[in-house]
PDB file of C-alpha atoms in Angstrom:
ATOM      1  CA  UNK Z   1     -20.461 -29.369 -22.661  1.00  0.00           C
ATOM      2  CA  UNK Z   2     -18.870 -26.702 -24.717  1.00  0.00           C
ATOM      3  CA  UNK Z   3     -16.760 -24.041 -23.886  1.00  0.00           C
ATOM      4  CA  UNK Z   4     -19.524 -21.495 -22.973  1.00  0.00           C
ATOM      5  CA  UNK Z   5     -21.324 -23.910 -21.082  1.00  0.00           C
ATOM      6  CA  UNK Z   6     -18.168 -24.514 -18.906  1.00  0.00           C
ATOM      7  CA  UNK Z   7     -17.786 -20.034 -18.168  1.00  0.00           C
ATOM      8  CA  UNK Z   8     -21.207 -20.222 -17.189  1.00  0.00           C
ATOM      9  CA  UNK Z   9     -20.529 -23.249 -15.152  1.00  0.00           C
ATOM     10  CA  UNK Z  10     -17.322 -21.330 -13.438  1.00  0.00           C
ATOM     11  CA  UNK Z  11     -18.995 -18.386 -12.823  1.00  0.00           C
ATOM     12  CA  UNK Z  12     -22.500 -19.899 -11.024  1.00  0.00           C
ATOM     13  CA  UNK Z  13     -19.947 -21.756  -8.918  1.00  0.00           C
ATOM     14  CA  UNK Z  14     -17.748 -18.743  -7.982  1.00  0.00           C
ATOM     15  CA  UNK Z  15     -20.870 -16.249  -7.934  1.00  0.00           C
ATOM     16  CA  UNK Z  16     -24.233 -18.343  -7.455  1.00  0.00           C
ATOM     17  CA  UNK Z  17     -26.174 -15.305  -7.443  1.00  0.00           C
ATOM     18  CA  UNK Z  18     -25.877 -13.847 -10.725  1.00  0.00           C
ATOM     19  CA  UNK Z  19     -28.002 -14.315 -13.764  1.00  0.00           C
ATOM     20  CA  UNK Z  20     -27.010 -14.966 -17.471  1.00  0.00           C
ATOM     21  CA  UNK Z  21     -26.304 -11.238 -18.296  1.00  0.00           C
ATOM     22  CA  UNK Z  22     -25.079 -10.937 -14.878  1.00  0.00           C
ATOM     23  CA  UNK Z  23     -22.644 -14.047 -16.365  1.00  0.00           C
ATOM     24  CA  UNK Z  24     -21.643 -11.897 -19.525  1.00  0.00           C
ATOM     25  CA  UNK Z  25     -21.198  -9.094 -18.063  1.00  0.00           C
ATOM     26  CA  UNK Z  26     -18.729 -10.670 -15.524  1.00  0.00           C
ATOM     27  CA  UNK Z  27     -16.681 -12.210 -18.504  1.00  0.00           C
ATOM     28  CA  UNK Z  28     -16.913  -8.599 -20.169  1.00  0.00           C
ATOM     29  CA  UNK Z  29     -15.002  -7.327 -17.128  1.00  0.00           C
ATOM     30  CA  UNK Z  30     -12.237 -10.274 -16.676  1.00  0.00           C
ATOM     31  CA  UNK Z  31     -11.350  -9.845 -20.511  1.00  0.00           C
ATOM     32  CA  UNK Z  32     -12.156  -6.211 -21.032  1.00  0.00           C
ATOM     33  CA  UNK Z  33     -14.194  -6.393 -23.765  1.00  0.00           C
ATOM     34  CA  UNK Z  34     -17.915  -5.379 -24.674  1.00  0.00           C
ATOM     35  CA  UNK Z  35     -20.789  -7.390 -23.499  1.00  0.00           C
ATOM     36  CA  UNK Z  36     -21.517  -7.695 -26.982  1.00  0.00           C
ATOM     37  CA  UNK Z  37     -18.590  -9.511 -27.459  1.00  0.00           C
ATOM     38  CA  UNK Z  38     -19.229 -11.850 -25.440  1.00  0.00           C
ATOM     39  CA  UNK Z  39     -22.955 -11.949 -26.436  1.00  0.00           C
ATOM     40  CA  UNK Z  40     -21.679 -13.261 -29.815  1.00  0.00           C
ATOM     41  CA  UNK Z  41     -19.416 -16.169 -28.091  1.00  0.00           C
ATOM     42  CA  UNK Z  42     -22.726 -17.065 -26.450  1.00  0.00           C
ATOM     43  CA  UNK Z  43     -24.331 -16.949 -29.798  1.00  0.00           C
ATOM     44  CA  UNK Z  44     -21.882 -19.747 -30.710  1.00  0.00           C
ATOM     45  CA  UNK Z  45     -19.032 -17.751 -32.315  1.00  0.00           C
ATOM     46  CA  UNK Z  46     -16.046 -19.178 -29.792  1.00  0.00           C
ATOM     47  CA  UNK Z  47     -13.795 -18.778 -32.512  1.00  0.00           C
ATOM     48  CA  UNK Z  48     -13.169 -15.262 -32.033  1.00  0.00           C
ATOM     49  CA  UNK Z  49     -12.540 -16.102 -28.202  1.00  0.00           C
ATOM     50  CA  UNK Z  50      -8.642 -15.405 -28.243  1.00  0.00           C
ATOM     51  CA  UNK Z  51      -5.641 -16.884 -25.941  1.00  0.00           C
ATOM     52  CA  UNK Z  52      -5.752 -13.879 -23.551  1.00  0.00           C
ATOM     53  CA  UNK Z  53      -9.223 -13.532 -23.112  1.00  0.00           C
ATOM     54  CA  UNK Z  54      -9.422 -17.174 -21.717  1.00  0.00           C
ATOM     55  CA  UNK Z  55      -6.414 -16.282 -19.214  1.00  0.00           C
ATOM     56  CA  UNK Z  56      -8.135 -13.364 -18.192  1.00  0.00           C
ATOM     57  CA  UNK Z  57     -11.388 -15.612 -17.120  1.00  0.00           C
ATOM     58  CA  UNK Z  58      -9.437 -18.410 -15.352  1.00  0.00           C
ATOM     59  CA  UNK Z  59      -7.192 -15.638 -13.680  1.00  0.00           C
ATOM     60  CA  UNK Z  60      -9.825 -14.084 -12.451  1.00  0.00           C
ATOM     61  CA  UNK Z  61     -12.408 -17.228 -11.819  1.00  0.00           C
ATOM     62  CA  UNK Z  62      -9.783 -18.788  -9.954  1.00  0.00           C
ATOM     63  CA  UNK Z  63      -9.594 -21.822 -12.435  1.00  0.00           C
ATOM     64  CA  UNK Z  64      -7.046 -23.407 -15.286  1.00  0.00           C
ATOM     65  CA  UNK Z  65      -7.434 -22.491 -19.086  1.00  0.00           C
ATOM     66  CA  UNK Z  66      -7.032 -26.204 -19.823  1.00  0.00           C
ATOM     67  CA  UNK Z  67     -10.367 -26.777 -17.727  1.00  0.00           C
ATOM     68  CA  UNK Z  68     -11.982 -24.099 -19.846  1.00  0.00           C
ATOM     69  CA  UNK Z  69     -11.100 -25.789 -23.262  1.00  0.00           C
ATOM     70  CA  UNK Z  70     -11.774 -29.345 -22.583  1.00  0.00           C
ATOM     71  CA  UNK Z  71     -12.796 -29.909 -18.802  1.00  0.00           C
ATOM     72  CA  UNK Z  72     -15.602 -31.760 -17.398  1.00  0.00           C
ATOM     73  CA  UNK Z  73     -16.899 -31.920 -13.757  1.00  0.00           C
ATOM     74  CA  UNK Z  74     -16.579 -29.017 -11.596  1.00  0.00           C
ATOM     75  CA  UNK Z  75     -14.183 -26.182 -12.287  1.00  0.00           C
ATOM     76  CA  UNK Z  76     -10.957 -26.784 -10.448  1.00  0.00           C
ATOM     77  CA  UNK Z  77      -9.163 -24.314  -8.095  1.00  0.00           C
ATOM     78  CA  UNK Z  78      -5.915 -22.983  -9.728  1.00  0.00           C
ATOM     79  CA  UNK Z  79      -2.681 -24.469  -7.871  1.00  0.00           C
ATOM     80  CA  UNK Z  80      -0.151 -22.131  -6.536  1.00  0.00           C
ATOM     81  CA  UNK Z  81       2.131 -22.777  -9.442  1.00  0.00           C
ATOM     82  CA  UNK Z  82      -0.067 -21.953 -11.680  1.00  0.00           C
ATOM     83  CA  UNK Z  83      -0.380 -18.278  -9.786  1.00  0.00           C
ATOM     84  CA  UNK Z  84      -3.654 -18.825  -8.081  1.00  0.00           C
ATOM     85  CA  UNK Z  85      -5.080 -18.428  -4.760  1.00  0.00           C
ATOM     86  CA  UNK Z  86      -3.003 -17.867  -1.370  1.00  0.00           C
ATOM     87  CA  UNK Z  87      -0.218 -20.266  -0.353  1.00  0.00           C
ATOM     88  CA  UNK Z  88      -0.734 -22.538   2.528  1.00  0.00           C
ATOM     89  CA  UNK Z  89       1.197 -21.494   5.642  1.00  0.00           C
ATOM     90  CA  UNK Z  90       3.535 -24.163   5.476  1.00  0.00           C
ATOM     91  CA  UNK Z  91       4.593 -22.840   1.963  1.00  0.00           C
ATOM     92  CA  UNK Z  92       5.782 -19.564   3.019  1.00  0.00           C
ATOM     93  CA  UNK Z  93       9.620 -19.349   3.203  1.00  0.00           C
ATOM     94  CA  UNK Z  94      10.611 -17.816   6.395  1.00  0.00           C
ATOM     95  CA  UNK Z  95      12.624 -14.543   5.528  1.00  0.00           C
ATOM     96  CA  UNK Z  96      15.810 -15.125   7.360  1.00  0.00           C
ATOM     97  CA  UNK Z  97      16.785 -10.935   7.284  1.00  0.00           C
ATOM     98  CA  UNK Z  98      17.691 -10.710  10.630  1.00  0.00           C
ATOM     99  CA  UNK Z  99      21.528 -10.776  10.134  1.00  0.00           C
ATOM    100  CA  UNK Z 100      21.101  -8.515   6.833  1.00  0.00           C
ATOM    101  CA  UNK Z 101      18.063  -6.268   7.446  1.00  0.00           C
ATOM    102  CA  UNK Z 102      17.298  -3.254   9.608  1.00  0.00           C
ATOM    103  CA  UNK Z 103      13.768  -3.499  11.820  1.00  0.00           C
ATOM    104  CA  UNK Z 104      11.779  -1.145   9.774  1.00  0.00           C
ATOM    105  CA  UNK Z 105      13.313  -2.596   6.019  1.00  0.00           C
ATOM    106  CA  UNK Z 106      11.882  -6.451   7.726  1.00  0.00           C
ATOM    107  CA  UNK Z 107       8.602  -5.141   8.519  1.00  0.00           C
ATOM    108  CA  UNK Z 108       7.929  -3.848   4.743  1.00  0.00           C
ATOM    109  CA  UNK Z 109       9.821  -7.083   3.057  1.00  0.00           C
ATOM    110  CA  UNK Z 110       7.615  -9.588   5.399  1.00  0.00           C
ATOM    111  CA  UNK Z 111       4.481  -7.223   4.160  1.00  0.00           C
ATOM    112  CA  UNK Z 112       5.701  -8.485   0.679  1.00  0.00           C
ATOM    113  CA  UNK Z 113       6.201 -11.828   1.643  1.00  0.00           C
ATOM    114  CA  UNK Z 114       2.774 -12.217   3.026  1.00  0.00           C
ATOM    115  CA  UNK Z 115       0.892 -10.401   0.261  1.00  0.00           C
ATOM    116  CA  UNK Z 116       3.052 -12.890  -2.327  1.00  0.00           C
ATOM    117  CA  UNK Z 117       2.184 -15.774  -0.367  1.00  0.00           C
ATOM    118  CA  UNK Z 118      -1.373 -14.677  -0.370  1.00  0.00           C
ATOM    119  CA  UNK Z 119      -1.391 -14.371  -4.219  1.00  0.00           C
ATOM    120  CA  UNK Z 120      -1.949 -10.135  -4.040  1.00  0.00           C
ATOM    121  CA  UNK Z 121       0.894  -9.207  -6.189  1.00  0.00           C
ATOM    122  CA  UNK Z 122      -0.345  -8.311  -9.379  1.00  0.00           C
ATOM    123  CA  UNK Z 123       1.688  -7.636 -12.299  1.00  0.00           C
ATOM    124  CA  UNK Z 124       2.324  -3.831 -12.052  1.00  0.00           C
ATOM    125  CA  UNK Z 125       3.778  -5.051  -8.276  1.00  0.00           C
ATOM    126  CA  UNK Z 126       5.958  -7.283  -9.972  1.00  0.00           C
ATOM    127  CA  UNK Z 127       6.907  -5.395 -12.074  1.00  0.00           C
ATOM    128  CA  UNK Z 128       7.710  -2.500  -9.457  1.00  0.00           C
ATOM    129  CA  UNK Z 129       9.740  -5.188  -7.308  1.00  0.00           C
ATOM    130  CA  UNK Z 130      12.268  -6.064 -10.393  1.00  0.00           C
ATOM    131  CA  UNK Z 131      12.704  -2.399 -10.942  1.00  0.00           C
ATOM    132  CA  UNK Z 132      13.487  -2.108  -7.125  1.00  0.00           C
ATOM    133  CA  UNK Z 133      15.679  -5.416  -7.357  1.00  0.00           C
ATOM    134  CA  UNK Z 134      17.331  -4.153 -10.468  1.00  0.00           C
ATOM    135  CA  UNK Z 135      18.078  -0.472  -9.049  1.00  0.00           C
ATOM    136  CA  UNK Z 136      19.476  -1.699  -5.865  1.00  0.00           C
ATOM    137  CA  UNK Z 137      21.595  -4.824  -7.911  1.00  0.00           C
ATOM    138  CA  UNK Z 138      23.107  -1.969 -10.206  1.00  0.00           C
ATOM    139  CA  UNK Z 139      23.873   0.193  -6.704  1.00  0.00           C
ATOM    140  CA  UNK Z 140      26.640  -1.896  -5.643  1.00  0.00           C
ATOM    141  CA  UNK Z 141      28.189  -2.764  -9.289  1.00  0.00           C
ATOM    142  CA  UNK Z 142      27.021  -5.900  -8.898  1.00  0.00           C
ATOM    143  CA  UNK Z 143      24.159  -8.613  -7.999  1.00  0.00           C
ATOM    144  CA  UNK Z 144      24.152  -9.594  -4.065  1.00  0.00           C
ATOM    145  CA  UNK Z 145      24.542 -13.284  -3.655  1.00  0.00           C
ATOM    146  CA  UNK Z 146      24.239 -15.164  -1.112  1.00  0.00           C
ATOM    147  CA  UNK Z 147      27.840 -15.816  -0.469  1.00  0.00           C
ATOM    148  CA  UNK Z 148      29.799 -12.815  -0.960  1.00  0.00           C
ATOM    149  CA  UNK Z 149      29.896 -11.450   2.542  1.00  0.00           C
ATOM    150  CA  UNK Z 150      31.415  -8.653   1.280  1.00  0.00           C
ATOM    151  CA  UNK Z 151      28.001  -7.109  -0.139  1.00  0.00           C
ATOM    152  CA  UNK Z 152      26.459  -8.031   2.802  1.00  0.00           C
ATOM    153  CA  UNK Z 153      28.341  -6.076   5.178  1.00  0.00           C
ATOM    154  CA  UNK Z 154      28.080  -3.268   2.285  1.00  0.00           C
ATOM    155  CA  UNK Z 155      24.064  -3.913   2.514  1.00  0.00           C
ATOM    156  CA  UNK Z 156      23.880  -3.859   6.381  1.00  0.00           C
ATOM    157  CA  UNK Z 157      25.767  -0.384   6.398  1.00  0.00           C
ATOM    158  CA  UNK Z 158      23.665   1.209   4.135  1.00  0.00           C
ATOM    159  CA  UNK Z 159      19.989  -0.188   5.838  1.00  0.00           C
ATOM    160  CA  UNK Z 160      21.537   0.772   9.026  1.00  0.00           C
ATOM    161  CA  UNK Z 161      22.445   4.605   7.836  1.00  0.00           C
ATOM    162  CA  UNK Z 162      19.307   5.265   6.268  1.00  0.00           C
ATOM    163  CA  UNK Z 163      17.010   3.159   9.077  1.00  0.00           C
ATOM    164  CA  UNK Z 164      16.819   5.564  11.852  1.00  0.00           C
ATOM    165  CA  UNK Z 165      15.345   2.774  13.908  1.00  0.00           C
ATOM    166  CA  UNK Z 166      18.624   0.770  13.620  1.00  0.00           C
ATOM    167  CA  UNK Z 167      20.679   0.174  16.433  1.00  0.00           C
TER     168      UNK Z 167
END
């Protein structure tokens, strides 16, 4: 089975009802590229298949590059490690804000918690979290750790002044 053979593969098994352009087309859309594009890896040109085409397809078939290149069998699920698919319940930490956050900040950071845990966040989300992490770290001077109460208290103030929920 070659490399083509194992996208088509992947794709019947994730979306049974399309047809072989239906199949291209769907690889057109992971990668962003042309149909003809993709035509041609069909035609047997997988050398011009790059690196970040074949993340796009297992990202978005829910599978591992390394079954792509060289698997056999059914395509495998990707693990949470590997940034696939939701977390089992078990997996999700607990957020333990109650001592540090107001009512209406722990509402919005458990919506995080449970789209993370459910695999939403894309990379733009990510990527707006670290600027929020980053803004709020630069705030105070300084990173909040864990055991510099200090911050904390400094933390709680603030939530609490601009939370008009807060107690």
């Amino acid at each position: 089975m070659n490399i083509t053979d194992r996208m088509t593969r992947l794709i019947l098994a994730r979306r049974p009802k399309v047809g072989s352009r239906g199949i291209r087309r769907a690889i057109a859309e992971a990668c962003g590229i042309s149909y003809e594009a993709v035509r041609q890896w069909f035609s047997g040109n997988t050398g011009s298949i790059r690196n970040e085409n074949l993340i796009a397809i297992a990202e978005t078939f829910d599978t591992t590059v390394d079954w792509l290149l060289a698997g056999e069998g059914e395509p495998p699920r990707r693990t949470p490690a590997e940034g696939g698919g939701a977390l089992p319940a078990e997996h999700v930490p607990s957020l333990s804000l109650g001592a540090i956050a107001s009512p209406r900040s722990r509402v919005f950071l458990e919506r995080i918690a449970c789209a993370a845990a459910e695999g939403r966040l894309s990379e733009d989300d990510l990527a707006l979290l670290d600027q929020i992490a980053t803004r709020l770290e630069s705030a105070s001077g300084r990173a909040v750790s864990p055991d510099n109460s200090e911050s904390h208290q400094r933390l709680r103030n603030k939530l609490r002044r601009n939370d008009p929920t807060a107690r």
